[in-house]
């Protein structure tokens, strides 16, 4: 069983929902990333999503675009991101790590080399934003050969056929994009997400995470009420950006938002159970 | 022999059903865009076979765009170069001054039939933005054009033209602040407004079906040129030459000649300060395959797979990628891709202006610069067809500034 699947099973047994923070690797400085990953786990993260910086992040809003630009000033390549995961694994062999990014850096490294290197470093899943199921077969093959979970994005306009396809090709969990738009936009409509999740669950047994537009403890708790996982990106990256001039404080203070979300999600879950 | 024939026919049979030209092309976008791309593909397949649609397109190309554009024998320039006869396909004479309008008219007619009330576009030199704003004005559609902040500075005349036409021009401040970043921003707009918005891509790049759809709308250039050259000279040309940024004017000219094996075809990329300096925009000459903006193609990228900044005196060629069909035509050897420098393009700009009284766009000047090299090496009875893809009025500020003249 993959580390991601094991984590979801363990969470289910404990009646807990997964909280998945996203940070861009190397933002605002490469030295911050590994300590920040540990701090996020301490604040209550169950899985970590580590963004691979890309020069042209087409699906991202201004907050994550700026994070990519900050990281790229330090030439944070895919190889260096994988090295960060390797360093993280020295102290944490339990928390799953998902790499999230765009296809081109993986194309340049080569699918097989990437999958092998990522696996050896302790990566668990790979989410490639600009790789829909139709184009994914070669990469999925290489990832699965290394027992890495390919994680697919599912959108409000993905039909049942596509959801089934993602379910067959994918592993770990399915990432539902809560609205049509870029990361960080303020367009979350909880009811429409709830409705779509019911449709998705009719097509797959895979855990379903929800991301895009979850910005505070209240929205995290309301989404966690019916999803298996909540992904938080721009809201956290914005905290990091606000502290970019005081990098010594990032590790201590940026995870506060994750701790608040953790608390709200757990309280709501306990309240529903009782 | 049979294998060879199969291979040859494959040249014009591509792309396959999923938009692949060999390993290139495809549909590499975020999941939210898959449904609107599917919708577009179905609509395009339907209307490209619909006689009413084709009749309306043809009428617009004739009465609104001003087609057919002439094929002009540049006799004086040919004589001066002392070799092959140069024929110019005068896309500069189209309404709005470039080939871009051929495609925007087609896509706007499609948008209208699909019930989309809002169109968006990206633009580099501003020609595609103007051509989009023009059709949006004509059809009464809301229009937003994304343009890099750098390009807004160097193409201020076109920015004002778009605003006069009623378009909103959004300055893109991210990344290198040029065409590629404008494309990123247009994609972000589209993913946010997919339900009511039609994205009019200006070149033969992007996710399927854009490369094939834009090619189809632009092949009117090559179909006319083929007929005109046969009519004027009684035979096919010895070579075709066109500049390649994204590559829409080039594929438009080339495509109807791909099966004519005796016609040599040259695509001319922007060599900038020279390929050896690294400051250029020539992915086919000096790049590597990768994935950007929805398709796999040749790109200008670093060893980490990050897209690098390009350089060209011509804003319309200043793009790190190229249409996937060109990538395919390069690999199979049917088209030879070469480059000329900023300096050579500027020389050709001046030379054509002074010799023929035709002021070419700086983009087209790259094709002319290559013709200038090639013509003297060929006999006087040889025929070159050069795509004069746009007029140079938009570039006079750039040219003047390079010569230290304030106007």
XYZ file of C-alpha atoms in Angstrom:
681
model
C 0.000 0.000 0.000
C 1.316 3.448 -0.871
C 2.104 5.943 1.878
C -0.828 8.061 0.655
C -3.319 5.181 0.721
C -2.040 4.143 4.161
C -2.485 7.678 5.428
C -6.083 7.891 4.206
C -6.874 4.514 5.770
C -5.388 5.548 9.070
C -7.293 8.846 9.000
C -10.537 7.035 8.254
C -9.998 4.728 11.205
C -9.432 7.746 13.433
C -12.410 9.607 11.991
C -10.181 12.411 10.853
C -10.131 14.402 7.578
C -6.874 15.043 5.750
C -5.451 18.528 5.699
C -3.067 19.084 2.783
C -1.091 22.320 2.677
C 0.617 23.393 -0.544
C 3.827 25.400 -0.621
C 6.022 26.267 -3.588
C 9.443 24.707 -3.069
C 12.138 27.316 -2.640
C 9.730 30.140 -1.801
C 10.945 32.605 -0.723
C 14.293 30.882 -0.207
C 15.410 27.263 -0.661
C 16.631 27.006 2.928
C 13.157 27.683 4.296
C 11.428 24.787 2.568
C 12.436 21.677 4.523
C 12.036 23.249 7.998
C 8.694 24.657 6.842
C 7.548 21.197 5.715
C 8.286 19.825 9.198
C 6.528 22.784 10.824
C 3.435 22.209 8.668
C 3.298 18.579 9.811
C 3.564 19.754 13.433
C 0.729 22.215 12.778
C -1.515 19.342 11.688
C -0.818 18.583 8.021
C -1.478 14.968 7.003
C -0.042 15.123 3.490
C 2.248 17.775 1.987
C 1.957 19.177 -1.494
C 5.234 20.589 -2.705
C 5.016 22.852 -5.731
C 7.708 22.571 -8.390
C 8.375 26.139 -9.590
C 7.667 26.772 -13.268
C 8.247 29.845 -15.399
C 4.744 29.713 -16.902
C 2.222 28.574 -14.277
C -0.868 28.924 -16.460
C -3.372 27.453 -14.010
C -2.237 29.561 -11.083
C -3.442 32.893 -9.817
C -1.188 35.820 -8.882
C -0.222 34.494 -5.419
C 1.334 31.243 -6.649
C 2.736 32.914 -9.787
C 4.663 35.252 -7.502
C 5.823 32.309 -5.375
C 7.204 30.613 -8.505
C 9.021 33.793 -9.446
C 10.566 34.089 -5.967
C 11.721 30.459 -6.081
C 13.070 30.724 -9.617
C 15.273 33.638 -8.573
C 17.148 30.956 -6.633
C 17.088 28.537 -9.613
C 15.006 25.965 -7.787
C 14.896 23.155 -10.356
C 12.983 19.878 -10.246
C 16.211 18.167 -9.174
C 16.553 20.527 -6.220
C 12.916 20.014 -5.246
C 13.497 16.255 -5.171
C 16.596 16.873 -3.044
C 14.408 18.791 -0.590
C 12.098 15.792 -0.272
C 15.138 13.588 0.377
C 16.237 15.977 3.142
C 12.700 16.027 4.598
C 12.684 12.216 4.739
C 15.724 12.213 7.044
C 13.387 13.177 9.881
C 9.941 12.181 8.604
C 9.314 8.805 6.987
C 5.594 8.921 7.604
C 3.999 12.012 6.037
C 3.236 11.538 2.332
C 4.662 14.134 -0.064
C 3.038 14.968 -3.400
C 4.905 16.961 -6.037
C 2.654 19.375 -7.866
C 3.690 21.233 -10.977
C 3.659 21.462 -14.742
C 4.796 18.851 -17.224
C 7.747 20.530 -18.920
C 10.380 20.130 -16.173
C 9.461 16.421 -16.017
C 9.679 16.134 -19.829
C 13.150 17.622 -19.779
C 14.349 15.309 -17.000
C 12.786 12.290 -18.750
C 9.826 10.368 -17.333
C 11.776 7.311 -16.214
C 14.621 9.218 -14.612
C 12.141 11.469 -12.867
C 10.036 8.627 -11.509
C 13.049 6.707 -10.277
C 14.746 9.711 -8.686
C 11.539 10.904 -7.055
C 10.809 7.446 -5.663
C 14.300 7.054 -4.230
C 14.048 10.462 -2.569
C 10.776 9.543 -0.868
C 8.160 11.241 -3.048
C 4.760 9.523 -2.924
C 2.560 11.164 -5.531
C 2.801 13.387 -8.593
C 0.190 15.882 -9.700
C 0.822 17.415 -13.122
C -1.525 20.329 -13.723
C -1.323 20.407 -17.516
C -1.538 16.661 -18.085
C -5.121 15.463 -18.581
C -5.793 11.692 -18.671
C -5.709 11.623 -22.510
C -2.037 12.595 -22.618
C -0.946 10.911 -19.407
C -0.403 7.257 -20.328
C 3.379 7.309 -20.713
C 3.998 9.240 -17.517
C 1.445 7.206 -15.545
C 3.172 4.043 -16.709
C 6.549 5.292 -15.445
C 5.102 6.523 -12.156
C 3.287 3.288 -11.451
C 6.409 1.276 -12.270
C 8.013 3.127 -9.338
C 4.895 2.778 -7.153
C 4.253 6.509 -7.248
C 0.625 7.682 -7.211
C -0.452 9.753 -10.243
C -2.940 12.279 -8.895
C -5.461 13.777 -11.274
C -7.340 17.042 -11.126
C -11.077 16.748 -11.571
C -13.047 19.874 -12.498
C -16.664 21.020 -12.159
C -17.156 20.257 -15.867
C -15.533 16.790 -15.854
C -18.189 14.273 -16.870
C -18.711 10.754 -15.490
C -16.588 9.156 -18.224
C -13.650 11.354 -17.426
C -13.987 10.772 -13.684
C -13.914 7.014 -14.274
C -10.857 7.403 -16.484
C -9.065 9.373 -13.765
C -10.072 6.813 -11.220
C -8.586 4.006 -13.318
C -5.356 5.812 -14.128
C -4.870 7.643 -10.858
C -3.778 6.650 -7.393
C -3.752 8.089 -3.885
C -6.665 10.460 -4.137
C -8.616 12.493 -6.643
C -8.142 16.251 -6.404
C -11.380 18.105 -7.064
C -10.916 21.682 -8.285
C -13.774 23.490 -6.546
C -14.514 26.035 -9.273
C -13.665 27.050 -12.823
C -10.753 29.392 -12.415
C -7.179 29.743 -11.249
C -5.766 28.959 -7.819
C -6.534 31.451 -5.089
C -9.625 33.011 -6.652
C -12.498 33.835 -4.298
C -15.246 31.779 -5.920
C -15.874 28.891 -3.565
C -19.507 27.726 -3.524
C -19.783 25.023 -0.882
C -23.156 23.693 -2.027
C -22.031 23.184 -5.624
C -18.908 21.383 -4.377
C -21.061 19.150 -2.190
C -23.301 18.278 -5.163
C -20.395 17.508 -7.462
C -18.683 15.351 -4.850
C -21.759 13.159 -4.676
C -21.468 12.650 -8.457
C -17.753 11.911 -8.198
C -18.270 9.357 -5.433
C -20.736 7.533 -7.648
C -17.838 6.907 -10.075
C -14.892 6.217 -7.792
C -13.962 4.706 -4.437
C -10.822 6.794 -4.281
C -10.571 9.422 -1.509
C -11.530 12.867 -2.818
C -9.676 16.018 -1.817
C -10.968 19.504 -2.547
C -8.792 22.475 -3.348
C -8.850 25.987 -4.875
C -10.432 28.827 -2.908
C -10.173 27.440 0.645
C -8.860 30.432 2.489
C -9.667 30.157 6.182
C -10.656 27.850 9.026
C -14.387 28.214 8.336
C -14.192 27.310 4.633
C -11.824 24.419 5.432
C -14.257 23.019 7.999
C -17.284 23.369 5.729
C -15.531 21.525 2.871
C -14.110 18.861 5.217
C -17.678 18.054 6.263
C -18.164 16.047 3.064
C -14.717 15.601 1.479
C -11.874 13.303 2.517
C -9.255 16.011 2.304
C -8.879 19.770 2.132
C -6.052 21.316 0.104
C -4.847 24.787 1.072
C -2.519 26.624 -1.293
C -2.795 30.332 -1.979
C -3.973 31.237 1.544
C -0.806 29.690 2.992
C 1.488 30.964 0.246
C 0.082 34.457 0.845
C 1.189 34.207 4.507
C 4.655 33.240 3.301
C 4.715 36.164 0.867
C 3.692 38.560 3.629
C 6.664 37.305 5.664
C 9.103 37.246 2.720
C 11.037 40.171 4.160
C 11.352 38.348 7.501
C 12.322 34.813 6.388
C 13.413 33.931 9.937
C 9.758 34.098 11.010
C 8.226 32.039 8.196
C 8.758 28.621 9.768
C 7.258 29.746 13.073
C 4.361 31.846 11.831
C 3.180 30.707 8.378
C 1.901 27.333 9.689
C -0.441 29.135 12.121
C -3.157 29.170 9.453
C -2.811 25.383 9.106
C -3.125 24.943 12.881
C -6.299 27.058 12.849
C -7.739 25.003 10.001
C -6.796 21.758 11.737
C -8.627 22.839 14.858
C -11.747 23.931 12.990
C -11.875 20.756 10.867
C -11.422 18.465 13.901
C -14.002 20.326 16.023
C -16.570 20.135 13.220
C -15.834 16.426 12.689
C -16.198 15.662 16.403
C -19.404 17.723 16.612
C -20.922 15.774 13.712
C -19.904 12.435 15.232
C -21.495 13.160 18.593
C 7.644 2.760 -53.165
C 4.316 2.136 -51.509
C 5.780 2.939 -48.134
C 7.113 6.178 -49.536
C 3.697 7.136 -50.843
C 2.086 6.377 -47.504
C 4.680 8.549 -45.861
C 4.074 11.383 -48.287
C 0.326 11.403 -47.939
C 0.792 11.554 -44.161
C 2.149 15.089 -44.568
C -1.279 16.583 -45.121
C -3.290 13.966 -43.199
C -2.185 15.177 -39.800
C -3.105 15.799 -37.073
C -4.669 12.588 -35.778
C -7.991 12.620 -33.916
C -6.323 13.830 -30.722
C -4.418 16.635 -32.392
C -1.035 14.927 -32.634
C 1.473 15.668 -35.372
C 3.777 12.717 -34.697
C 5.033 13.308 -31.159
C 3.972 16.984 -31.256
C 0.731 18.834 -30.625
C -1.866 17.262 -28.363
C -3.898 18.752 -25.584
C -1.835 19.606 -22.493
C -4.134 21.791 -20.433
C -5.704 21.893 -17.000
C -8.758 19.652 -16.668
C -11.223 22.571 -16.608
C -10.306 23.413 -20.209
C -10.887 19.893 -21.559
C -14.662 20.288 -21.790
C -14.609 23.669 -23.618
C -11.921 22.335 -25.979
C -14.122 19.340 -26.705
C -17.068 21.672 -27.310
C -14.929 23.739 -29.676
C -13.700 20.650 -31.501
C -17.217 19.409 -32.094
C -18.471 22.829 -33.204
C -15.526 23.307 -35.522
C -15.931 19.867 -37.090
C -19.612 20.570 -37.637
C -19.276 24.066 -39.121
C -16.184 23.376 -41.208
C -18.434 21.021 -43.193
C -21.439 23.344 -43.149
C -22.029 25.050 -46.533
C -23.757 28.058 -44.895
C -20.785 28.652 -42.612
C -18.335 28.293 -45.485
C -20.363 30.668 -47.654
C -20.464 33.294 -44.925
C -16.728 32.913 -44.329
C -16.009 33.235 -48.026
C -18.175 36.332 -48.343
C -16.445 37.949 -45.362
C -13.006 37.139 -46.713
C -13.975 38.767 -49.995
C -15.914 41.831 -48.892
C -14.608 42.558 -45.387
C -10.989 41.367 -45.604
C -10.491 42.212 -49.272
C -9.391 38.850 -50.606
C -7.917 37.541 -52.749
C -4.714 39.356 -51.881
C -2.472 39.957 -54.913
C 0.611 37.974 -55.803
C 3.032 40.691 -56.831
C 6.160 40.214 -58.921
C 8.846 42.341 -57.262
C 10.662 42.854 -60.539
C 12.931 45.706 -59.565
C 14.095 44.034 -56.353
C 14.591 40.700 -58.182
C 16.707 42.453 -60.824
C 18.747 44.186 -58.163
C 19.450 40.890 -56.383
C 20.436 39.378 -59.730
C 18.924 35.937 -59.361
C 15.538 34.265 -58.927
C 12.282 36.115 -59.533
C 10.626 37.104 -56.258
C 6.853 37.095 -55.948
C 5.273 38.620 -52.859
C 1.999 37.303 -51.469
C 0.493 40.592 -50.355
C -1.159 39.763 -47.017
C -0.174 43.291 -45.992
C -3.050 44.518 -48.164
C -5.701 42.734 -46.117
C -8.017 44.748 -43.909
C -6.072 45.599 -40.694
C -2.799 45.056 -42.523
C -1.810 41.452 -41.936
C -2.772 37.812 -42.421
C -4.156 37.629 -38.870
C -7.638 38.709 -39.965
C -8.118 35.520 -42.054
C -8.206 33.563 -38.827
C -10.079 35.976 -36.576
C -12.931 36.261 -39.077
C -13.196 32.474 -39.083
C -13.054 32.078 -35.314
C -15.487 34.957 -34.732
C -18.023 33.351 -37.070
C -17.597 30.161 -35.077
C -17.959 32.026 -31.759
C -21.160 33.610 -33.027
C -22.634 30.222 -33.948
C -21.598 28.798 -30.573
C -23.482 31.629 -28.863
C -20.416 33.150 -27.175
C -20.796 36.841 -26.424
C -17.276 37.537 -25.224
C -13.985 36.966 -27.007
C -10.472 37.136 -25.621
C -7.102 37.071 -27.333
C -3.397 37.343 -26.672
C -1.191 39.504 -28.813
C 2.500 40.212 -29.281
C 2.985 42.791 -32.019
C -0.652 43.758 -31.681
C -1.678 42.554 -35.136
C -3.712 39.635 -33.825
C -5.157 41.869 -31.099
C -6.244 44.416 -33.695
C -7.660 41.694 -35.920
C -9.617 40.281 -32.970
C -10.849 43.702 -31.809
C -11.934 44.356 -35.391
C -14.123 41.282 -35.707
C -15.458 41.788 -32.173
C -16.531 45.321 -33.144
C -18.193 44.011 -36.263
C -20.112 41.277 -34.438
C -20.855 43.364 -31.351
C -18.927 41.114 -28.982
C -17.157 42.120 -25.789
C -13.415 41.877 -26.373
C -10.462 41.650 -24.002
C -6.910 41.492 -25.376
C -3.979 40.435 -23.200
C -0.666 42.001 -24.101
C 2.698 41.956 -22.329
C 3.661 45.249 -20.706
C 6.887 45.276 -22.747
C 4.967 44.864 -25.999
C 2.497 47.585 -25.033
C 5.450 49.937 -24.840
C 6.873 49.045 -28.243
C 3.533 48.773 -30.080
C 1.655 51.785 -28.750
C -0.065 52.493 -32.066
C -1.695 49.080 -32.170
C -2.735 49.415 -28.518
C -4.563 52.607 -29.363
C -6.150 51.013 -32.431
C -7.553 48.197 -30.272
C -8.964 50.701 -27.800
C -10.571 52.703 -30.620
C -12.218 49.468 -31.747
C -13.745 49.061 -28.303
C -11.475 46.363 -26.899
C -10.090 46.375 -23.391
C -6.316 45.909 -23.510
C -5.007 44.233 -20.366
C -1.358 44.851 -19.611
C 0.385 41.666 -18.452
C 3.058 42.349 -15.856
C 4.067 38.769 -15.010
C 7.112 36.808 -16.204
C 8.959 38.328 -19.136
C 5.997 40.642 -19.869
C 5.800 39.584 -23.529
C 3.693 37.327 -25.748
C 4.142 34.099 -23.773
C 2.940 35.786 -20.602
C -0.010 37.307 -22.452
C -0.908 33.765 -23.539
C -0.693 32.531 -19.929
C -3.014 35.320 -18.840
C -5.504 34.670 -21.646
C -5.577 30.985 -20.590
C -6.298 32.082 -17.004
C -9.141 34.288 -18.199
C -10.537 31.451 -20.288
C -10.424 28.900 -17.457
C -12.326 31.418 -15.293
C -14.940 32.393 -17.894
C -15.265 29.216 -19.963
C -19.043 29.311 -20.135
C -19.505 32.536 -22.099
C -16.046 33.193 -23.537
C -14.431 32.188 -26.811
C -10.630 32.288 -26.830
C -9.422 33.417 -30.274
C -5.850 32.093 -30.433
C -3.826 33.923 -33.061
C -1.424 31.267 -34.188
C -1.136 27.572 -35.056
C -0.125 26.692 -31.493
C -2.013 25.905 -28.303
C -4.111 22.846 -27.477
C -5.984 20.843 -30.101
C -8.025 21.896 -32.104
C -6.374 25.328 -32.381
C -3.329 24.317 -34.483
C -5.491 22.587 -37.103
C -8.315 25.141 -36.993
C -6.035 28.159 -37.393
C -4.168 26.355 -40.158
C -7.415 25.711 -41.991
C -8.392 29.382 -41.768
C -4.949 30.506 -42.983
C -4.508 28.073 -45.886
C -6.470 30.517 -48.022
C -3.061 32.200 -48.421
C -1.449 29.158 -49.999
C -4.481 28.144 -52.042
C -4.609 31.597 -53.640
C -0.843 31.791 -54.088
C -0.781 28.415 -55.819
C -3.484 29.434 -58.259
C -1.953 32.880 -58.829
C 1.571 31.661 -59.473
C 0.265 29.055 -61.930
C -1.762 31.729 -63.669
C 1.051 34.293 -63.828
C 4.007 32.042 -64.609
C 2.463 28.804 -65.817
C 4.233 26.718 -63.205
C 4.778 26.054 -59.552
C 7.410 28.072 -57.693
C 10.849 26.666 -56.896
C 10.672 27.785 -53.300
C 8.384 29.276 -50.690
C 9.618 31.494 -47.878
C 7.740 32.711 -44.801
C 8.668 33.943 -41.354
C 7.871 31.700 -38.381
C 6.969 32.937 -34.926
C 4.034 30.773 -33.887
C 3.895 29.978 -37.579
C 0.380 30.768 -38.825
C 1.275 32.793 -41.907
C 3.897 30.190 -42.775
C 1.639 27.154 -42.466
C -1.043 29.070 -44.353
C 1.291 29.455 -47.312
C 3.046 26.084 -47.019
C 0.206 23.662 -46.447
C -1.298 23.622 -49.973
C 2.215 22.984 -51.374
C 3.363 20.239 -48.989
C 2.723 17.474 -51.504
C 4.517 19.361 -54.306
C 7.888 17.728 -53.771
C 9.749 19.984 -56.187
C 8.808 23.082 -54.234
C 11.473 23.810 -51.600
C 10.047 25.335 -48.435
C 11.859 27.603 -45.991
C 10.598 28.817 -42.622
C 12.571 31.760 -41.272
C 12.898 32.210 -37.527
C 13.999 35.287 -35.621
C 17.737 35.068 -35.104
C 17.793 38.193 -32.906
C 21.389 39.136 -32.146
C 22.523 35.832 -33.699
C 21.876 32.204 -32.721
C 25.353 31.958 -31.198
C 24.582 34.782 -28.719
C 21.600 32.953 -27.225
C 19.570 36.155 -27.668
C 17.066 35.036 -30.292
C 13.621 33.530 -30.792
C 14.431 30.487 -32.909
C 13.182 27.334 -31.136
C 13.242 25.215 -34.313
C 16.841 26.181 -35.089
C 18.181 26.114 -31.546
C 15.553 24.766 -29.124
C 14.393 21.396 -27.841
C 11.030 19.629 -27.656
C 8.940 20.308 -24.560
C 5.415 21.137 -23.442
C 4.033 24.663 -23.155
C 0.715 26.395 -23.759
C -1.208 23.217 -24.416
C 1.036 21.483 -26.926
C 4.284 19.586 -27.283
C 6.647 21.372 -29.643
C 10.124 22.867 -29.923
C 10.759 25.400 -27.167
C 13.376 27.783 -25.942
C 14.073 26.422 -22.487
C 16.914 25.996 -20.025
C 18.285 22.664 -18.792
C 15.702 22.645 -15.948
C 12.767 22.949 -18.359
C 12.054 26.583 -17.523
C 11.035 28.692 -20.496
C 13.653 31.308 -21.254
C 13.262 34.849 -22.459
C 13.474 35.362 -26.154
C 14.727 38.287 -28.140
C 13.698 39.671 -31.482
C 13.376 43.144 -32.920
C 9.989 41.958 -34.097
C 7.402 41.626 -31.326
C 5.348 39.201 -33.421
C 8.192 36.668 -33.551
C 9.245 37.113 -29.931
C 7.825 33.810 -28.687
C 9.647 30.793 -27.185
C 7.489 28.143 -28.869
C 6.218 27.325 -32.338
C 3.224 25.534 -33.820
C 3.465 21.737 -33.450
C 2.993 21.129 -37.169
C 6.194 23.057 -37.835
C 7.976 20.870 -35.277
C 6.742 17.855 -37.218
C 7.662 19.323 -40.625
C 11.138 20.041 -39.301
C 11.680 16.497 -38.026
C 10.434 14.876 -41.228
C 12.589 17.233 -43.281
C 9.872 18.629 -45.537
C 10.499 22.224 -44.471
C 13.908 23.711 -43.841
C 13.984 26.107 -40.899
C 16.609 28.826 -40.942
C 17.110 32.107 -39.137
C 18.120 35.660 -39.930
C 19.280 38.286 -37.460
C 17.563 41.513 -36.430
C 20.130 43.361 -38.505
C 19.488 41.349 -41.657
C 15.728 41.763 -41.224
C 16.105 45.535 -40.867
C 18.237 45.697 -44.009
C 15.546 43.843 -45.916
C 12.900 46.164 -44.450
C 14.699 49.202 -45.857
C 15.571 47.554 -49.123
C 12.031 46.532 -50.012
C 10.671 49.899 -48.917
C 13.111 51.797 -51.115
C 13.104 49.431 -54.081
C 9.459 48.455 -54.409
C 7.594 51.105 -52.422
C 6.258 48.451 -50.066
C 6.930 48.797 -46.363
C 6.930 45.307 -44.837
C 6.278 44.382 -41.211
C 9.444 43.522 -39.305
C 8.121 39.959 -38.997
C 7.786 39.622 -42.782
C 11.159 41.318 -43.198
C 12.714 38.124 -41.819
C 11.299 36.164 -44.768
C 12.471 38.880 -47.142
C 15.971 38.803 -45.637
C 16.212 35.099 -46.376
C 14.898 35.651 -49.908
C 17.638 38.222 -50.304
C 20.226 35.538 -49.460
C 18.640 32.781 -51.523
C 17.676 34.638 -54.734
C 21.209 35.491 -55.934
C 22.223 31.813 -55.666
C 19.521 30.792 -58.168
C 19.098 31.336 -61.907
C 16.928 34.168 -63.196
C 14.209 31.793 -64.354
C 13.649 30.462 -60.854
C 10.627 31.561 -58.857
C 10.437 32.362 -55.159
C 7.152 33.100 -53.414
C 7.609 35.100 -50.216
C 4.765 35.665 -47.802
C 4.574 39.370 -47.100
C 2.493 38.653 -44.022
C 1.936 42.224 -42.842
C 2.598 45.859 -43.457
C 5.253 47.817 -41.619
C 3.378 50.926 -40.521
C 3.111 49.562 -36.986
C 6.892 49.258 -36.819
C 7.997 52.735 -37.807
C 8.512 53.797 -34.180
C 10.769 50.770 -33.599
C 12.742 51.409 -36.786
C 13.087 55.121 -36.045
C 14.250 54.453 -32.475
C 16.904 52.021 -33.738
C 18.206 54.752 -36.003
C 18.199 57.291 -33.219
C 15.360 59.282 -34.747
C 12.500 60.656 -32.657
C 9.178 60.960 -34.450
